[in-house]
Coordinates of C-alpha atoms in Angstrom, one line a residue:
M988 CA -33.2 -52.6 -45.1
P989 CA -31.5 -49.6 -46.7
H990 CA -33.2 -46.2 -46.4
T991 CA -32.8 -42.7 -47.9
E992 CA -32.5 -39.4 -46.2
T993 CA -33.8 -36.3 -47.8
S994 CA -32.8 -32.9 -46.6
P995 CA -31.2 -29.6 -47.7
L996 CA -28.3 -30.5 -45.5
H997 CA -27.8 -33.7 -47.5
P998 CA -28.4 -32.6 -51.1
T999 CA -26.8 -35.6 -52.8
L1000 CA -28.8 -38.6 -51.8
H1001 CA -28.1 -42.3 -52.0
P1002 CA -29.3 -45.4 -50.2
L1003 CA -27.8 -45.8 -46.8
P1004 CA -26.9 -49.3 -45.6
A1005 CA -27.4 -50.4 -42.1
P1006 CA -24.6 -48.9 -40.0
S1007 CA -21.8 -51.2 -38.8
P1008 CA -20.8 -51.3 -35.1
E1009 CA -17.7 -49.4 -36.0
A1010 CA -19.8 -46.7 -37.8
V1011 CA -22.1 -46.5 -34.7
R1012 CA -19.0 -46.0 -32.5
L1013 CA -17.6 -43.3 -34.7
R1014 CA -20.9 -41.5 -34.8
R1015 CA -21.3 -41.5 -31.1
R1016 CA -17.7 -40.2 -30.6
A1017 CA -18.3 -37.4 -33.1
V1018 CA -21.5 -36.2 -31.6
T1019 CA -20.1 -36.4 -28.0
A1020 CA -16.9 -34.5 -28.9
T1021 CA -18.9 -31.9 -30.7
V1022 CA -21.5 -31.1 -28.1
V1023 CA -19.1 -31.3 -25.2
G1024 CA -17.3 -28.3 -26.6
N1025 CA -20.5 -26.3 -26.0
F1026 CA -20.4 -27.4 -22.4
V1027 CA -16.8 -26.1 -21.9
E1028 CA -17.6 -22.8 -23.6
S1029 CA -20.8 -22.3 -21.5
F1030 CA -18.9 -23.2 -18.3
D1031 CA -16.1 -20.7 -19.0
W1032 CA -18.4 -17.9 -20.2
L1033 CA -20.8 -18.1 -17.2
A1034 CA -18.0 -18.5 -14.8
Y1035 CA -16.7 -15.2 -15.9
G1036 CA -20.0 -13.5 -15.2
L1037 CA -20.6 -15.2 -11.9
F1038 CA -17.1 -14.6 -10.5
A1039 CA -16.5 -11.2 -12.1
P1040 CA -17.8 -9.4 -8.9
L1041 CA -15.2 -11.3 -6.9
F1042 CA -12.1 -10.7 -9.0
A1043 CA -12.9 -7.3 -10.6
E1044 CA -11.0 -5.3 -7.9
R1045 CA -8.0 -7.6 -8.3
F1046 CA -7.6 -6.4 -11.9
F1047 CA -9.3 -3.0 -11.8
P1048 CA -8.8 -1.5 -8.3
S1049 CA -11.1 1.3 -7.4
A1050 CA -12.9 2.8 -4.4
N1051 CA -16.2 2.3 -6.3
P1052 CA -17.1 -1.4 -6.8
T1053 CA -19.3 -0.5 -9.8
T1054 CA -16.3 1.0 -11.5
S1055 CA -14.3 -2.2 -11.0
L1056 CA -17.1 -4.3 -12.3
L1057 CA -17.4 -2.0 -15.4
G1058 CA -13.7 -2.7 -16.0
A1059 CA -14.3 -6.5 -15.8
F1060 CA -17.3 -6.3 -18.1
A1061 CA -15.4 -4.1 -20.6
V1062 CA -12.9 -6.9 -20.9
L1063 CA -15.8 -9.3 -21.5
G1064 CA -17.1 -6.9 -24.1
V1065 CA -13.8 -6.8 -25.9
G1066 CA -13.7 -10.6 -25.9
V1067 CA -17.1 -10.7 -27.5
L1068 CA -16.0 -8.1 -30.1
A1069 CA -13.4 -10.7 -31.2
R1070 CA -16.1 -13.1 -32.2
P1071 CA -16.4 -11.9 -35.8
L1072 CA -12.7 -12.5 -36.3
G1073 CA -13.2 -16.1 -35.0
G1074 CA -16.3 -16.6 -37.1
V1075 CA -14.3 -15.6 -40.3
L1076 CA -11.1 -17.4 -39.5
L1077 CA -12.5 -20.6 -38.1
G1078 CA -15.5 -20.6 -40.5
R1079 CA -13.1 -20.2 -43.5
L1080 CA -10.9 -23.0 -42.1
A1081 CA -13.9 -25.3 -41.6
D1082 CA -15.1 -24.7 -45.2
R1083 CA -11.7 -25.1 -46.8
R1084 CA -9.9 -27.7 -44.7
G1085 CA -12.7 -29.4 -42.9
R1086 CA -14.9 -29.2 -39.8
K1087 CA -12.4 -31.1 -37.6
P1088 CA -9.4 -28.7 -37.8
A1089 CA -11.7 -25.8 -36.9
L1090 CA -13.2 -27.6 -33.9
L1091 CA -9.7 -28.5 -32.7
L1092 CA -8.4 -24.9 -33.0
A1093 CA -11.5 -23.5 -31.3
I1094 CA -11.1 -25.7 -28.2
L1095 CA -7.3 -25.0 -28.0
L1096 CA -7.9 -21.3 -27.9
M1097 CA -10.7 -21.6 -25.3
T1098 CA -8.5 -23.8 -23.1
A1099 CA -5.5 -21.4 -23.3
G1100 CA -7.7 -18.5 -22.3
S1101 CA -9.1 -20.4 -19.2
V1102 CA -5.7 -21.4 -18.0
L1103 CA -4.4 -17.8 -18.4
I1104 CA -7.3 -16.3 -16.4
G1105 CA -6.9 -18.9 -13.7
S1106 CA -3.2 -18.2 -13.3
A1107 CA -3.0 -14.5 -14.1
P1108 CA -1.3 -12.2 -11.5
T1109 CA -3.3 -9.4 -10.0
Y1110 CA -2.9 -5.6 -10.4
Q1111 CA -1.1 -5.4 -7.0
Q1112 CA 1.5 -7.9 -8.2
V1113 CA 2.3 -6.7 -11.8
G1114 CA 0.4 -3.5 -12.3
I1115 CA -1.1 -2.7 -15.7
L1116 CA 0.1 -6.1 -17.0
A1117 CA -2.6 -7.9 -15.0
P1118 CA -5.6 -6.4 -17.0
V1119 CA -3.6 -6.8 -20.2
L1120 CA -3.2 -10.5 -19.6
L1121 CA -6.9 -10.8 -18.7
L1122 CA -7.7 -9.0 -22.0
C1123 CA -5.5 -11.4 -24.0
A1124 CA -7.3 -14.4 -22.4
R1125 CA -10.7 -13.0 -23.3
L1126 CA -9.6 -12.2 -26.8
A1127 CA -8.5 -15.8 -27.3
Q1128 CA -11.8 -17.1 -25.9
G1129 CA -13.7 -14.6 -28.0
I1130 CA -12.1 -15.9 -31.2
S1131 CA -12.8 -19.4 -30.0
S1132 CA -16.4 -18.6 -29.3
G1133 CA -16.9 -17.0 -32.6
G1134 CA -15.8 -20.1 -34.5
E1135 CA -16.8 -22.9 -32.1
W1136 CA -20.6 -22.8 -32.3
P1137 CA -20.9 -22.3 -36.1
A1138 CA -18.4 -25.1 -36.9
A1139 CA -20.0 -27.4 -34.4
A1140 CA -23.5 -26.6 -35.6
A1141 CA -22.6 -27.3 -39.2
Y1142 CA -20.8 -30.5 -38.3
L1143 CA -23.7 -31.7 -36.0
M1144 CA -26.4 -30.9 -38.5
E1145 CA -24.5 -32.8 -41.2
L1146 CA -24.5 -35.8 -38.9
A1147 CA -28.1 -35.6 -38.0
P1148 CA -30.9 -37.4 -39.9
P1149 CA -33.5 -35.0 -41.4
R1150 CA -36.2 -35.8 -38.9
R1151 CA -33.9 -35.6 -35.9
R1152 CA -32.3 -32.1 -36.4
G1153 CA -34.4 -30.6 -33.5
L1154 CA -33.4 -33.4 -31.2
Y1155 CA -29.7 -33.0 -32.2
G1156 CA -30.0 -29.3 -31.8
S1157 CA -31.3 -29.9 -28.2
L1158 CA -27.9 -31.4 -27.4
F1159 CA -26.4 -27.9 -27.8
S1160 CA -28.9 -26.6 -25.3
L1161 CA -28.4 -29.6 -23.0
T1162 CA -24.6 -29.0 -22.9
T1163 CA -25.1 -25.2 -22.5
A1164 CA -27.4 -25.7 -19.5
A1165 CA -25.0 -28.4 -18.1
G1166 CA -22.1 -26.0 -18.4
A1167 CA -24.0 -23.3 -16.6
F1168 CA -25.2 -25.7 -14.0
T1169 CA -21.7 -27.0 -13.3
A1170 CA -20.2 -23.5 -13.1
A1171 CA -23.0 -22.3 -10.7
M1172 CA -22.8 -25.5 -8.6
L1173 CA -19.1 -25.1 -8.3
G1174 CA -19.5 -21.4 -7.3
G1175 CA -22.1 -22.2 -4.6
M1176 CA -20.0 -25.1 -3.1
L1177 CA -16.8 -23.0 -3.1
T1178 CA -18.5 -20.1 -1.5
G1179 CA -19.9 -22.3 1.3
L1180 CA -16.6 -24.1 1.8
L1181 CA -14.1 -21.2 1.6
G1182 CA -16.1 -18.2 2.6
P1183 CA -16.2 -14.7 1.0
G1184 CA -12.7 -13.8 2.0
A1185 CA -11.0 -16.8 0.4
M1186 CA -13.2 -16.6 -2.6
E1187 CA -12.1 -13.0 -3.3
T1188 CA -8.4 -13.8 -2.6
W1189 CA -7.9 -17.0 -4.6
G1190 CA -11.1 -19.1 -4.8
W1191 CA -12.3 -17.4 -8.0
R1192 CA -9.4 -18.9 -9.9
V1193 CA -10.6 -22.5 -9.3
P1194 CA -13.3 -22.7 -12.0
F1195 CA -11.0 -21.3 -14.7
L1196 CA -8.3 -23.8 -13.9
I1197 CA -11.0 -26.6 -14.0
G1198 CA -12.1 -25.2 -17.4
G1199 CA -8.6 -25.6 -18.6
V1200 CA -8.5 -29.3 -17.6
L1201 CA -11.9 -29.9 -19.3
G1202 CA -10.5 -28.3 -22.4
L1203 CA -7.5 -30.6 -22.6
V1204 CA -9.8 -33.6 -22.2
L1205 CA -12.0 -32.3 -25.0
L1206 CA -9.0 -31.7 -27.2
A1207 CA -8.0 -35.3 -26.9
L1208 CA -11.6 -36.4 -27.8
R1209 CA -11.8 -34.2 -30.9
S1210 CA -8.5 -35.4 -32.2
R1211 CA -10.1 -38.8 -32.7
I1212 CA -13.2 -37.7 -34.6
T1213 CA -13.7 -38.3 -38.4
E1214 CA -14.5 -35.6 -41.0
S1215 CA -18.1 -34.9 -41.9
E1216 CA -19.3 -37.1 -44.8
V1217 CA -21.1 -34.2 -46.3
F1218 CA -17.8 -32.2 -46.4
R1219 CA -15.8 -35.1 -47.9
R1220 CA -18.5 -35.8 -50.6
E1221 CA -19.5 -32.3 -51.6
V1222 CA -16.8 -29.8 -50.5
S1223 CA -13.4 -31.3 -50.3
S1224 CA -13.4 -32.3 -54.0
R1225 CA -14.0 -28.8 -55.2
Q1226 CA -10.8 -27.2 -56.6
D1227 CA -11.8 -23.5 -56.6
R1228 CA -13.1 -22.6 -53.1
S1229 CA -13.3 -19.1 -51.7
P1230 CA -16.1 -19.2 -49.1
L1231 CA -15.7 -15.7 -47.9
R1232 CA -16.1 -14.2 -51.4
E1233 CA -19.1 -16.4 -52.1
V1234 CA -20.9 -15.5 -48.8
L1235 CA -20.4 -11.8 -49.3
R1236 CA -21.3 -11.7 -53.0
T1237 CA -24.1 -14.3 -53.5
H1238 CA -25.6 -14.9 -50.0
R1239 CA -26.2 -11.4 -48.7
Q1240 CA -29.9 -12.0 -48.1
Q1241 CA -29.2 -15.2 -46.2
V1242 CA -26.6 -13.4 -44.1
L1243 CA -29.2 -10.7 -43.2
R1244 CA -31.8 -13.4 -42.3
S1245 CA -29.2 -15.1 -40.1
V1246 CA -28.4 -11.8 -38.3
L1247 CA -32.1 -11.4 -37.5
L1248 CA -32.3 -14.9 -36.2
V1249 CA -29.3 -14.6 -34.0
A1250 CA -30.2 -11.1 -32.6
G1251 CA -32.4 -12.3 -29.8
M1252 CA -30.1 -15.1 -28.7
A1253 CA -27.1 -12.7 -28.6
T1254 CA -28.9 -10.0 -26.6
V1255 CA -30.5 -12.3 -24.1
G1256 CA -27.4 -14.4 -23.8
G1257 CA -25.2 -11.4 -23.1
T1258 CA -27.6 -10.2 -20.4
W1259 CA -28.6 -13.5 -18.8
T1260 CA -25.1 -15.1 -18.6
S1261 CA -23.3 -12.1 -17.1
V1262 CA -25.5 -9.2 -16.1
I1263 CA -28.3 -11.1 -14.3
P1264 CA -25.8 -13.1 -12.2
A1265 CA -23.8 -10.0 -11.4
M1266 CA -27.0 -8.1 -10.4
G1267 CA -28.1 -11.0 -8.3
Q1268 CA -24.8 -11.1 -6.5
R1269 CA -25.3 -7.5 -5.5
L1270 CA -29.0 -7.8 -4.5
A1271 CA -29.0 -11.1 -2.7
P1272 CA -26.9 -12.6 0.2
D1273 CA -23.6 -14.2 -0.6
G1274 CA -24.0 -17.4 -2.6
T1275 CA -27.7 -17.0 -3.4
M1276 CA -27.3 -16.3 -7.1
F1277 CA -25.2 -19.4 -7.5
W1278 CA -28.0 -21.6 -6.3
V1279 CA -30.6 -19.7 -8.4
V1280 CA -28.6 -20.7 -11.5
V1281 CA -28.3 -24.2 -10.2
C1282 CA -32.0 -24.6 -9.8
A1283 CA -32.9 -23.0 -13.1
T1284 CA -30.5 -24.9 -15.2
A1285 CA -31.3 -28.2 -13.4
V1286 CA -34.9 -27.9 -14.5
M1287 CA -33.9 -27.0 -18.0
I1288 CA -31.6 -30.0 -18.3
L1289 CA -34.6 -32.2 -17.8
L1290 CA -36.6 -30.4 -20.5
Q1291 CA -33.9 -30.4 -23.2
V1292 CA -34.8 -33.6 -25.0
P1293 CA -38.6 -33.0 -24.8
I1294 CA -38.1 -29.5 -26.3
G1295 CA -36.0 -31.0 -29.1
L1296 CA -38.7 -33.6 -29.8
L1297 CA -41.3 -30.9 -29.8
A1298 CA -39.3 -28.9 -32.3
D1299 CA -39.1 -31.9 -34.6
R1300 CA -42.9 -32.4 -34.3
V1301 CA -44.2 -28.8 -34.7
G1302 CA -41.3 -27.3 -36.7
P1303 CA -38.5 -25.1 -35.6
R1304 CA -40.1 -21.9 -36.8
R1305 CA -43.3 -22.3 -34.8
L1306 CA -41.3 -23.1 -31.6
L1307 CA -39.2 -19.9 -32.2
V1308 CA -42.3 -17.8 -32.6
V1309 CA -43.9 -19.1 -29.4
A1310 CA -40.7 -18.8 -27.3
S1311 CA -40.1 -15.2 -28.5
L1312 CA -43.6 -14.0 -27.7
L1313 CA -43.5 -15.7 -24.2
F1314 CA -40.2 -14.1 -23.4
A1315 CA -41.3 -10.6 -24.7
T1316 CA -44.1 -10.7 -22.1
G1317 CA -43.1 -12.9 -19.2
G1318 CA -39.3 -12.3 -19.4
S1319 CA -39.6 -8.5 -19.4
W1320 CA -41.9 -8.5 -16.4
A1321 CA -39.7 -10.8 -14.4
Y1322 CA -36.6 -8.6 -15.2
L1323 CA -38.3 -5.4 -14.1
A1324 CA -39.7 -7.0 -10.9
M1325 CA -36.4 -8.6 -9.9
T1326 CA -35.4 -8.2 -6.2
G1327 CA -33.0 -9.9 -3.9
R1328 CA -35.4 -12.7 -3.0
F1329 CA -34.7 -16.2 -4.2
T1330 CA -38.0 -16.7 -6.0
S1331 CA -37.7 -13.3 -7.8
L1332 CA -34.2 -14.0 -9.0
L1333 CA -35.3 -17.5 -10.1
L1334 CA -38.1 -16.2 -12.2
A1335 CA -35.9 -13.5 -13.7
Y1336 CA -33.1 -15.8 -14.5
G1337 CA -35.3 -18.7 -15.5
S1338 CA -37.3 -16.7 -18.1
G1339 CA -34.1 -16.0 -20.1
V1340 CA -32.9 -19.5 -19.7
V1341 CA -36.1 -21.0 -21.1
Y1342 CA -35.9 -18.6 -24.1
L1343 CA -32.3 -19.5 -24.8
V1344 CA -32.9 -23.2 -24.6
C1345 CA -35.7 -23.0 -27.2
V1346 CA -33.7 -20.8 -29.5
T1347 CA -30.4 -22.7 -29.3
T1348 CA -32.4 -25.9 -30.0
V1349 CA -33.7 -24.7 -33.3
L1350 CA -31.0 -22.3 -34.5
P1351 CA -28.5 -25.0 -35.7
A1352 CA -31.1 -26.4 -38.1
L1353 CA -32.5 -23.0 -39.2
L1354 CA -29.0 -21.6 -39.9
A1355 CA -27.5 -24.7 -41.4
E1356 CA -30.3 -25.1 -44.0
I1357 CA -29.9 -21.5 -45.2
F1358 CA -26.4 -22.1 -46.6
P1359 CA -25.0 -24.8 -48.9
P1360 CA -22.3 -27.1 -47.5
R1361 CA -19.4 -25.3 -49.3
V1362 CA -20.0 -22.1 -47.3
R1363 CA -22.0 -23.5 -44.4
A1364 CA -19.6 -22.9 -41.5
L1365 CA -18.6 -19.4 -42.7
G1366 CA -22.1 -18.5 -43.6
I1367 CA -23.2 -19.4 -40.1
G1368 CA -20.1 -18.1 -38.4
L1369 CA -19.9 -14.6 -39.9
P1370 CA -23.4 -13.3 -39.0
Y1371 CA -23.5 -15.3 -35.8
A1372 CA -20.2 -13.9 -34.5
L1373 CA -20.8 -10.3 -35.7
T1374 CA -24.3 -10.1 -34.2
S1375 CA -23.0 -11.7 -30.9
A1376 CA -20.2 -9.2 -30.8
V1377 CA -22.3 -6.1 -31.4
L1378 CA -25.3 -7.0 -29.2
G1379 CA -23.8 -9.5 -26.8
G1380 CA -20.8 -7.4 -26.1
A1381 CA -22.7 -4.1 -25.6
T1382 CA -25.4 -5.5 -23.3
P1383 CA -23.4 -6.1 -20.1
L1384 CA -21.9 -2.5 -20.2
L1385 CA -25.3 -0.9 -21.1
A1386 CA -27.2 -2.9 -18.5
T1387 CA -24.7 -2.1 -15.8
H1388 CA -24.7 1.6 -16.7
L1389 CA -28.5 1.9 -16.9
G1390 CA -29.1 -0.4 -13.9
K1391 CA -27.2 1.4 -11.3
N1392 CA -30.4 1.9 -9.3
G1393 CA -32.1 -1.3 -10.3
P1394 CA -33.5 -3.0 -13.5
S1395 CA -34.0 -0.5 -16.3
G1396 CA -37.2 -0.5 -18.4
W1397 CA -35.4 1.1 -21.3
F1398 CA -32.8 -1.6 -21.4
I1399 CA -35.3 -4.5 -21.3
A1400 CA -37.3 -2.8 -24.0
G1401 CA -34.3 -3.0 -26.3
V1402 CA -33.7 -6.6 -25.4
V1403 CA -37.4 -7.5 -26.3
A1404 CA -37.0 -5.6 -29.6
A1405 CA -34.0 -7.7 -30.5
V1406 CA -35.9 -10.9 -29.6
L1407 CA -38.8 -9.9 -31.9
L1408 CA -36.4 -9.4 -34.9
G1409 CA -36.2 -13.2 -35.0
L1410 CA -39.9 -13.2 -35.9
A1411 CA -39.2 -11.0 -38.9
A1412 CA -36.6 -13.5 -40.1
T1413 CA -39.1 -16.3 -39.7
A1414 CA -41.8 -14.5 -41.6
T1415 CA -39.4 -13.9 -44.6
S1416 CA -38.4 -17.5 -44.9
G1417 CA -38.7 -18.7 -48.4
A1418 CA -40.1 -22.1 -47.6
S1419 CA -41.9 -23.9 -44.9
D1420 CA -40.3 -26.7 -42.9
T1421 CA -42.0 -29.3 -45.0
E1422 CA -41.0 -27.7 -48.3
R1423 CA -37.4 -27.4 -47.1
S1424 CA -37.3 -31.1 -46.4
Q1425 CA -37.9 -32.0 -50.0
P1426 CA -35.1 -33.4 -52.1
A1427 CA -32.7 -31.1 -53.9
P1428 CA -31.9 -31.7 -57.6
P1429 CA -29.4 -34.5 -58.2
E1430 CA -25.8 -33.7 -58.3
P1431 CA -22.8 -35.7 -59.6
V1432 CA -20.9 -37.9 -57.2
P1433 CA -17.2 -36.8 -56.6
D1434 CA -15.8 -39.3 -59.2
G1435 CA -18.2 -38.1 -61.9
S1436 CA -19.9 -41.4 -62.4
G1437 CA -23.3 -39.8 -62.6
P1438 CA -26.2 -38.6 -60.5
L1439 CA -27.0 -40.3 -57.2
R1440 CA -30.4 -41.8 -56.8
Q1441 CA -33.1 -39.9 -55.0
D1442 CA -36.9 -40.2 -54.7
P1443 CA -39.1 -38.3 -57.1
P1444 CA -40.2 -34.8 -55.8
D1445 CA -43.8 -35.9 -55.3
T1446 CA -42.8 -39.1 -53.4
P1447 CA -42.6 -38.8 -49.6
P1448 CA -39.2 -39.9 -48.3
A1449 CA -38.9 -43.4 -47.0
R1450 CA -39.2 -43.7 -43.3
S1451 CA -35.8 -44.0 -41.6
A1452 CA -35.2 -47.4 -40.2
G1453 CA -33.6 -45.7 -37.2
H1454 CA -30.5 -44.0 -36.0
P1455 CA -27.6 -45.6 -34.0
L1456 CA -27.6 -42.8 -31.4
L1457 CA -31.2 -41.5 -30.9
G1458 CA -33.4 -44.3 -32.0
P1459 CA -36.0 -44.6 -34.8
A1460 CA -37.1 -41.5 -36.7
P1461 CA -40.6 -40.3 -36.0
R1462 CA -43.4 -41.2 -38.5
S1463 CA -44.4 -38.5 -41.0

């Protein structure tokens, strides 16, 4: 039986026939290729933070280990500062040429950066060229990171049924946690097998080379996906498209709201994916921090789908408010009380991971519904990448500087303030979750044959007969 989908992400509505087996296969391929990119990015990004204490002196030799680590984190910060460039370039590409080309270019840059880090010569071998190569690799990965998540979020939300956006968003969190889990598990196993000496000499290269192989596999997967139907129907047919000009001129309030929504994720992400692992490496015995990350992410992998279902049930805004308030209290306490004990490190790291899981589950839907399809990727990418660059790039350096003698209260206060900014964006939303799910005014189909059918505004949308990937939609 045909059904209709009503959502601000699908403003031109029409009856949807039962999907054919071929359509089901293509949808599964598209979703898999999209979310696996988040796995590769998370794997590479956390690997840098976990292994930075091991290779810092190879690129930034110094008598003071903290100085070497600051050099490694400075390169990380420069890579993060490249995210706005990636958000603009890849976002503009996604809105003008399609989501698929942007997703292909993003993973190509990430793969190239991983291979370059894994094979780069050290300072003792080539001198100043070594940190320059490391910097180039992180710049490529920064551009990739700035465009990967926004393009993937726009694409995935355009694939998702209206009542399944939280569940689809949880796939981002699932692959993020899986990437972190894999990087940490690999680090713990390598440390146990090779020992500290071999790890500092060459073992730190292994995860980056593995990341390069994963990137090549993902590149092959993404080359076979199809373009978003929303893009083909509502964007590709438009002759005059200048997404950057439209975002800056007519969507300034939406950009500001997006910045506030992303602020907490950028700050906590910059701290918990690099600073906390590095501090744990210094405070705890060799290899302990790897297993802390393994345990925390293993638990969160099990909770991904329930959190996505919860977001669909209670609404993404309510989940964001609860997660922010819990982190502001419990997360700050766990950070300040952090010691070298396993349980202390697990509480500190786990508090940030729980917050990030909740936020990354709801952010794709919250950001995608703010912008229309013709500027969606760039509208998400510009504020996301800019905020991540400023906050995510500064936090590792600031935390390392202020935390020379242990966790800093001033630093965690700033992190909590950034988290609470998301509540301000939630409070200024112009419509509730229910209101935003109402149909948009009818628009002409691309061939100009007239408006597409949609339910009257006061008629609740018909219940979806189901979805080929994730089962039937929940009842209203």
